[in-house]
Coordinates of C-alpha atoms and ligand atoms in Angstrom, one line a residue:
M420 CA -67.6 181.6 223.9
N421 CA -70.0 178.7 224.6
A422 CA -68.4 175.4 224.0
T423 CA -71.5 173.6 225.0
P424 CA -70.9 170.1 226.4
N425 CA -73.4 167.9 224.5
P426 CA -74.2 164.3 225.0
A427 CA -74.4 164.0 221.2
A428 CA -70.7 164.7 220.9
G429 CA -69.9 161.1 221.7
T430 CA -70.0 158.1 219.4
G431 CA -73.0 155.9 219.0
G432 CA -76.6 156.4 217.8
I433 CA -78.6 159.5 217.1
P434 CA -79.7 160.9 220.5
E435 CA -83.5 160.7 221.0
V436 CA -83.9 164.3 222.1
R437 CA -87.2 166.2 221.4
G438 CA -87.9 169.8 220.9
A439 CA -85.3 172.6 220.7
G440 CA -81.7 171.5 220.5
R441 CA -82.6 168.1 219.0
H442 CA -80.4 168.7 216.0
Q443 CA -77.4 170.0 218.1
Y444 CA -75.7 166.6 217.6
L445 CA -75.1 167.6 213.9
A446 CA -72.4 169.9 215.1
F447 CA -70.1 167.1 216.2
T448 CA -68.2 165.3 213.5
N449 CA -65.4 163.2 215.0
R450 CA -65.2 159.6 213.8
G451 CA -68.1 157.5 215.1
T452 CA -70.5 160.4 215.7
P453 CA -73.7 160.3 213.6
A454 CA -72.9 163.6 211.8
G455 CA -69.3 162.6 211.4
E456 CA -70.3 159.4 209.7
L457 CA -72.7 161.3 207.5
L458 CA -70.1 163.9 206.3
R459 CA -67.6 161.1 205.6
R460 CA -70.0 159.7 202.9
Y461 CA -69.1 162.6 200.6
W462 CA -66.0 163.9 199.0
Q463 CA -64.6 166.8 201.0
P464 CA -62.0 169.4 200.0
I465 CA -59.0 169.0 202.2
A466 CA -56.1 171.0 200.8
L467 CA -55.2 173.5 198.1
A468 CA -53.6 171.9 195.1
S469 CA -51.1 174.7 194.9
N470 CA -49.8 173.7 198.3
L471 CA -48.7 170.2 197.1
G472 CA -46.9 170.6 193.8
P473 CA -44.1 168.3 192.7
G474 CA -41.3 168.3 195.3
A475 CA -43.5 169.9 198.0
P476 CA -43.0 168.7 201.6
P477 CA -45.7 166.6 203.3
L478 CA -48.7 168.6 204.4
P479 CA -50.3 168.1 207.8
V480 CA -54.1 168.0 207.4
R481 CA -56.7 168.0 210.2
I482 CA -60.2 167.1 209.1
M483 CA -63.1 166.2 211.4
G484 CA -60.7 165.7 214.3
E485 CA -58.5 163.3 212.4
D486 CA -54.8 164.2 212.0
L487 CA -53.5 163.1 208.6
V488 CA -50.7 163.8 206.3
L489 CA -51.1 164.5 202.6
F490 CA -48.0 163.9 200.5
R491 CA -46.8 163.6 196.9
D492 CA -44.4 160.7 196.4
D493 CA -41.3 160.9 194.2
L494 CA -43.4 159.3 191.4
G495 CA -46.0 162.1 191.6
R496 CA -48.7 160.0 193.3
V497 CA -50.7 161.7 196.1
G498 CA -51.6 159.9 199.3
L499 CA -53.5 160.8 202.5
I500 CA -52.5 158.7 205.5
D501 CA -52.5 158.7 209.2
R502 CA -50.1 161.4 210.5
K503 CA -48.8 159.1 213.2
C504 CA -46.3 156.5 212.1
A505 CA -47.8 153.0 212.6
H506 CA -44.6 152.0 214.4
R507 CA -44.3 154.3 217.4
C508 CA -46.4 157.3 216.5
T509 CA -43.8 159.7 215.1
D510 CA -45.2 162.7 213.2
L511 CA -45.0 161.8 209.5
A512 CA -45.2 165.4 208.5
L513 CA -41.5 165.3 209.4
G514 CA -41.1 162.4 207.0
R515 CA -38.8 162.1 204.0
I516 CA -40.2 161.8 200.5
E517 CA -38.2 159.0 198.8
D518 CA -38.3 155.5 197.3
G519 CA -42.0 155.6 196.3
G520 CA -43.4 156.7 199.6
I521 CA -43.0 158.7 202.8
R522 CA -40.3 157.5 205.1
C523 CA -40.6 158.0 208.9
P524 CA -37.6 159.9 210.1
Y525 CA -37.4 157.9 213.4
H526 CA -36.6 154.3 212.2
G527 CA -37.0 154.5 208.5
W528 CA -40.3 152.7 207.9
L529 CA -41.6 153.5 204.4
F530 CA -45.3 153.9 203.6
D531 CA -46.8 154.2 200.1
V532 CA -49.8 156.4 199.1
N533 CA -52.2 153.6 200.1
G534 CA -50.8 153.4 203.6
R535 CA -49.0 150.1 203.0
C536 CA -45.7 149.7 204.8
I537 CA -43.3 148.7 202.1
E538 CA -40.0 148.8 204.0
Q539 CA -38.8 148.3 207.6
P540 CA -35.1 148.5 207.1
A541 CA -34.1 147.5 210.6
E542 CA -36.5 144.6 211.1
L543 CA -35.3 141.0 211.1
S544 CA -38.4 139.5 209.4
P545 CA -38.7 140.6 205.7
T546 CA -42.5 139.9 205.9
A547 CA -43.3 141.8 209.1
K548 CA -44.0 144.9 207.1
D549 CA -46.9 143.1 205.3
R550 CA -48.9 143.1 208.5
V551 CA -48.7 146.9 208.9
K552 CA -51.1 149.2 207.1
A553 CA -51.6 152.8 208.1
K554 CA -55.0 154.4 207.9
S555 CA -55.4 155.9 204.4
Y556 CA -58.1 157.6 202.3
P557 CA -58.6 158.0 198.6
V558 CA -57.7 161.4 197.2
H559 CA -59.0 163.2 194.1
E560 CA -57.7 166.4 192.6
A561 CA -60.3 168.8 191.1
A562 CA -60.9 172.5 190.8
G563 CA -57.7 173.6 192.4
A564 CA -58.1 171.4 195.5
F565 CA -57.4 167.9 196.8
W566 CA -60.5 166.1 197.9
A567 CA -60.7 163.1 200.2
Y568 CA -63.3 160.4 200.7
M569 CA -63.1 159.4 204.4
G570 CA -66.0 157.0 204.5
P571 CA -66.2 153.2 204.3
G572 CA -66.5 151.1 201.1
E573 CA -66.3 152.2 197.5
P574 CA -66.2 156.0 197.2
P575 CA -69.1 157.6 195.3
L576 CA -68.5 159.3 192.0
F577 CA -66.8 162.7 192.3
P578 CA -69.8 165.1 191.8
N579 CA -69.7 167.1 188.6
Y580 CA -71.0 170.3 190.2
P581 CA -71.0 173.3 187.8
A582 CA -68.6 175.4 189.9
L583 CA -66.0 172.6 189.7
M584 CA -66.1 172.4 185.9
G585 CA -63.7 173.8 183.5
G586 CA -60.1 174.9 183.8
D587 CA -58.4 177.4 186.1
Q588 CA -59.4 180.3 183.8
Y589 CA -63.1 179.8 184.8
R590 CA -62.6 179.5 188.5
Y591 CA -61.0 181.0 191.5
T592 CA -60.4 178.7 194.5
C593 CA -59.5 179.7 198.0
R594 CA -60.2 178.9 201.6
W595 CA -60.4 180.7 204.9
R596 CA -60.0 179.3 208.4
G597 CA -63.1 180.0 210.6
E598 CA -62.7 179.6 214.4
C599 CA -66.0 178.0 215.1
N600 CA -68.1 175.0 214.4
W601 CA -68.9 174.1 210.8
L602 CA -72.7 173.9 211.2
Q603 CA -73.4 177.5 212.0
A604 CA -71.1 178.6 209.2
S605 CA -72.9 176.4 206.8
E606 CA -76.3 177.7 208.0
G607 CA -75.2 181.2 207.3
N608 CA -75.1 180.3 203.6
I609 CA -78.8 179.4 203.4
D610 CA -80.0 182.5 205.3
P611 CA -81.3 184.8 202.5
V612 CA -82.1 187.8 204.7
H613 CA -78.6 188.5 205.8
T614 CA -77.4 189.8 202.4
S615 CA -79.6 192.9 202.9
Y616 CA -78.0 193.7 206.3
L617 CA -74.7 192.1 207.1
H618 CA -73.3 192.6 203.6
K619 CA -74.7 196.0 202.9
V620 CA -71.7 198.1 201.9
E621 CA -70.9 201.0 199.6
L622 CA -69.1 199.0 197.0
T623 CA -66.4 200.9 195.1
D624 CA -66.8 198.8 191.9
E625 CA -69.6 200.3 189.8
T626 CA -70.8 197.1 188.1
M627 CA -70.8 195.2 191.4
R628 CA -72.7 198.1 193.0
A629 CA -75.4 198.0 190.4
R630 CA -75.9 194.2 190.8
W631 CA -75.6 194.3 194.6
G632 CA -78.6 196.7 194.7
V633 CA -80.8 193.6 194.2
F634 CA -79.2 191.8 197.1
A635 CA -79.3 194.7 199.4
N636 CA -83.0 195.3 198.8
K637 CA -84.5 195.6 202.2
S638 CA -88.2 195.0 201.4
R639 CA -89.5 192.0 203.3
P640 CA -88.6 188.9 201.3
A641 CA -91.0 186.1 200.5
I642 CA -88.9 182.9 200.9
S643 CA -89.9 179.6 199.7
I644 CA -88.0 176.3 199.5
E645 CA -88.2 173.0 197.8
D646 CA -86.3 169.7 198.3
T647 CA -84.0 168.8 195.5
R648 CA -82.1 165.5 194.9
F649 CA -79.0 167.1 196.2
G650 CA -80.4 169.4 199.0
V651 CA -82.7 172.3 199.3
R652 CA -83.5 175.1 196.7
L653 CA -84.3 178.5 198.1
Y654 CA -86.4 181.2 196.2
T655 CA -86.2 184.7 197.7
K656 CA -88.5 187.2 196.2
R657 CA -88.5 190.9 196.9
A658 CA -90.5 193.8 195.6
M659 CA -88.5 196.3 193.7
P660 CA -88.7 199.9 194.7
D661 CA -90.5 202.1 192.0
S662 CA -91.3 199.1 189.8
P663 CA -93.9 196.3 189.5
A664 CA -91.1 193.8 188.8
T665 CA -89.8 191.3 191.3
S666 CA -86.3 190.6 192.4
V667 CA -85.6 186.9 192.5
R668 CA -82.6 185.1 194.0
I669 CA -82.3 181.4 193.6
T670 CA -79.7 179.6 195.8
N671 CA -79.1 176.1 197.1
F672 CA -78.2 174.1 200.1
V673 CA -76.0 171.2 198.9
M674 CA -75.8 168.2 201.1
P675 CA -74.3 167.9 203.6
N676 CA -72.0 170.9 204.1
A677 CA -72.0 173.0 200.9
C678 CA -74.1 175.5 199.1
A679 CA -74.4 177.0 195.6
V680 CA -75.1 180.8 195.6
G681 CA -74.6 183.9 193.6
G682 CA -71.5 185.8 194.8
F683 CA -68.6 187.8 193.4
E684 CA -68.9 186.3 189.9
G685 CA -72.3 188.1 189.7
Y686 CA -70.9 191.2 188.0
L687 CA -70.4 189.1 184.9
G688 CA -74.1 188.3 184.7
N689 CA -75.8 184.8 184.4
G690 CA -73.6 181.8 183.9
G691 CA -71.7 181.9 187.2
L692 CA -72.0 180.8 190.7
T693 CA -70.1 180.3 193.9
M694 CA -69.9 177.1 195.8
L695 CA -68.9 177.1 199.4
W696 CA -68.0 174.1 201.6
D697 CA -67.7 174.4 205.4
V698 CA -65.4 171.5 206.3
P699 CA -64.9 170.7 210.0
I700 CA -61.3 170.8 211.1
D701 CA -62.6 169.7 214.5
D702 CA -65.6 170.7 216.6
H703 CA -64.2 174.2 217.2
A704 CA -62.9 175.2 213.7
H705 CA -63.6 174.7 210.0
W706 CA -62.3 175.6 206.6
R707 CA -64.6 177.7 204.5
W708 CA -63.8 176.7 200.9
E709 CA -64.8 179.0 198.0
F710 CA -65.1 177.9 194.4
I711 CA -66.0 181.0 192.4
F712 CA -66.9 180.1 188.8
H713 CA -68.1 181.9 185.7
R714 CA -68.3 180.2 182.3
S715 CA -67.1 183.3 180.4
G716 CA -63.6 182.8 181.6
K717 CA -63.5 186.5 182.5
L718 CA -63.4 186.5 186.2
D719 CA -61.4 189.3 187.6
K720 CA -59.3 187.1 189.9
E721 CA -56.7 189.7 190.4
S722 CA -59.0 192.2 192.2
L723 CA -60.6 189.4 194.2
D724 CA -57.2 188.0 195.2
A725 CA -56.0 191.5 196.1
Q726 CA -59.1 192.0 198.4
Y727 CA -58.7 188.6 200.0
Q728 CA -55.0 188.9 200.6
S729 CA -55.5 192.2 202.3
E730 CA -57.8 190.5 204.8
K731 CA -55.7 187.4 205.3
A732 CA -53.0 186.5 207.8
E733 CA -50.8 183.4 207.7
G734 CA -52.4 180.0 207.3
D735 CA -55.5 181.4 205.5
R736 CA -56.7 182.9 208.8
M737 CA -58.4 186.2 209.0
R738 CA -56.3 189.2 209.9
R739 CA -59.2 190.5 212.0
Q740 CA -59.2 188.8 215.4
Q741 CA -62.3 188.2 217.4
E742 CA -60.6 189.5 220.6
Q743 CA -60.4 192.9 218.9
L744 CA -64.0 192.8 217.7
F745 CA -62.6 192.1 214.2
M746 CA -61.3 195.7 214.1
Q747 CA -64.8 197.0 213.6
D748 CA -64.8 200.6 212.3
R749 CA -67.7 202.4 213.9
E750 CA -67.1 205.5 211.8
S751 CA -67.6 203.6 208.5
M752 CA -70.9 202.2 209.9
K753 CA -72.5 205.7 209.8
E754 CA -72.9 205.6 206.0
K755 CA -70.7 203.1 204.2
A756 CA -70.7 199.7 205.9
Y757 CA -73.5 198.1 207.8
L758 CA -71.1 195.9 209.8
G759 CA -68.1 198.1 209.7
L760 CA -65.7 195.3 208.6
G761 CA -64.9 196.6 205.1
E762 CA -66.1 195.2 201.8
C763 CA -65.1 191.6 201.8
F764 CA -68.2 189.4 202.2
S765 CA -66.2 186.4 203.3
V766 CA -64.9 188.3 206.2
H767 CA -68.4 189.4 207.2
D768 CA -69.6 185.8 207.1
I769 CA -66.7 184.3 209.0
A770 CA -66.7 187.1 211.6
I771 CA -70.5 186.9 212.2
T772 CA -70.6 183.1 212.5
Q773 CA -67.6 183.2 214.9
S774 CA -69.5 185.7 217.0
Q775 CA -72.2 183.1 217.6
G776 CA -69.8 181.2 219.8
L777 CA -67.4 178.3 219.3
I778 CA -70.4 176.0 219.0
H779 CA -73.6 177.8 218.4
D780 CA -76.1 176.7 221.0
Q781 CA -79.4 175.8 219.3
I782 CA -81.2 175.8 222.7
D783 CA -80.8 179.6 222.9
E784 CA -82.4 180.3 219.5
H785 CA -85.7 181.8 218.5
L786 CA -86.1 180.8 214.9
G787 CA -88.2 183.0 212.6
S788 CA -90.1 182.5 209.4
T789 CA -87.0 183.5 207.4
D790 CA -85.1 180.6 208.9
I791 CA -87.2 178.1 206.9
A792 CA -84.3 176.8 204.9
I793 CA -82.1 176.3 208.0
V794 CA -84.9 174.3 209.6
R795 CA -85.3 172.1 206.5
A796 CA -81.6 171.6 206.1
R797 CA -81.3 170.4 209.8
R798 CA -84.1 167.9 209.2
M799 CA -82.6 166.8 206.0
L800 CA -79.2 166.2 207.7
D801 CA -81.0 164.3 210.4
E802 CA -82.8 162.1 207.9
A803 CA -79.6 161.5 206.1
A804 CA -77.7 160.6 209.3
R805 CA -80.4 158.0 209.9
E806 CA -80.1 156.7 206.4
V807 CA -76.3 156.2 207.0
Q808 CA -77.1 154.4 210.3
A809 CA -79.4 152.1 208.4
G810 CA -76.6 151.3 205.9
R811 CA -77.9 153.3 203.0
D812 CA -76.5 156.1 200.9
P813 CA -77.7 159.5 202.0
R814 CA -79.2 162.1 199.7
G815 CA -76.9 163.7 197.2
V816 CA -74.3 160.8 197.0
V817 CA -73.8 160.0 193.4
R818 CA -73.3 156.4 192.2
K819 CA -74.5 156.5 188.6
A820 CA -73.0 158.4 185.7
E821 CA -76.5 159.5 184.5
D822 CA -77.1 161.1 187.9
N823 CA -73.9 163.1 187.8
D824 CA -75.2 166.0 185.8
F825 CA -76.2 169.1 187.9
R826 CA -77.9 171.3 185.4
D827 CA -80.6 171.5 188.0
M828 CA -78.3 173.2 190.5
V829 CA -79.7 176.6 189.4
V830 CA -78.3 179.8 190.8
A831 CA -79.7 183.1 189.7
T832 CA -80.1 186.7 190.7
N833 CA -82.4 188.7 188.5
V834 CA -85.4 190.9 188.1
I835 CA -88.3 189.1 186.6
D836 CA -91.6 190.2 185.1
P837 CA -94.4 190.1 187.7
A838 CA -96.4 187.9 185.4
S839 CA -93.8 185.2 185.7
T840 CA -92.8 183.1 188.7
A841 CA -89.5 182.3 190.3
E842 CA -90.2 178.6 189.7
A843 CA -90.8 179.1 186.0
Y844 CA -87.6 181.2 185.8
C845 CA -85.7 178.5 187.5
A846 CA -87.0 175.8 185.1
L847 CA -86.0 178.0 182.2
I848 CA -82.4 178.4 183.4
A849 CA -82.1 174.7 184.1
S850 CA -83.3 173.9 180.6
D851 CA -81.1 176.3 178.7
G852 CA -78.0 175.1 180.5
T853 CA -76.8 178.5 181.6
F854 CA -73.8 177.0 183.5
F855 CA -72.9 174.5 180.9
G856 CA -71.0 174.8 177.6
L857 CA -68.0 176.9 178.6
D858 CA -67.6 180.0 176.6
P859 CA -64.1 180.3 175.0
A860 CA -62.0 182.5 177.2
Ligands
FES2243 S1 -41.8 155.6 214.8 FE1 -41.8 155.6 212.6 S2 -40.4 154.2 212.0 FE2 -40.4 154.0 214.2
FE2_2244 FE1 -73.0 186.0 203.5

């Protein structure tokens, strides 16, 4: 494990480093770091909604190195405040939910969902509490998760991404804990070659198997990218065996730590996509969030859930530990599984990015032509971090209602006529609103 000491891990400006490793600073996201300030300009998923129903105990939450507590007060309001009590630093995850807030169990100070101290029962001065305010962040509930805005000023609009639309019947939400830095995990999502290798498995499900043939196609891909208002769009074209047609896969990097790709929902055909977020817990761990969406309302969530639960240990960790080489099964690698870690693609992604080290060292890389989207995403993050330092909104932050429509976040996996182009196919899908207008379940 190579927890690289890096000058960029500190606070302050963007390091003026040239050449390889100049974007290493993006890995570090504690408050005050350039990348930390960038990621804090966007809504981030922080907890599963199912973990904080009415009457639930307070939930400790660690995000980008900040220790916070998420709680639902006895009036049903949800707040995210500093985990340390503002009096003498007691852990508020031990707090009592009562009287319109969370009460510290040490001396009874009571904080509301906005972090205001509303009672100090043992203090002499009745107004002393008015001078106490715990750090607090706005919270929004959507798509089976709580989201926080941890930046300064007015939060941007919550983005209306297609995968977050619709009710629970259209979507499956879950998360996994990855024991490595967020950036390498995020970069794995915009690396179109790995589907043909890492994820090559003998799937048991027949429909999935038929569709996955397109993904697992090993002919050398032609990858092209274009900037979008929210990130980078990737076109991956591959020749089809025994046919003049072309296989096309359209996926997206979504600023600053998300992506929109075709995934499990693909067996239901067009009209679905998976969005992933890799949210830093701290420099050495992240949450991989999955929002799997299909507008037909026919997602087979039970089989997905069964597969995921069989791979999970407590706390949304993977059952397969790195120290045991993730229980790799060499026998299965002979014919069934390229990686030998079973059929679950999330497990493949998490294991392989963990294997790159706690903090992937960019100095040791030899990037190839197929890493084109990763290179562009790093530059885009770097440009955006500079925008933030200059006091401007970075790319993808939504402030106006008319910009909050993401029909252009096209995700597709298909075989197209050789006379057509991937770009024309993308424009067609964007204009026919494939992801919009939910079909009745
Ligand atoms: S430490 Fe919390 S009330 Fe004293
Ligand atoms: Fe993957």
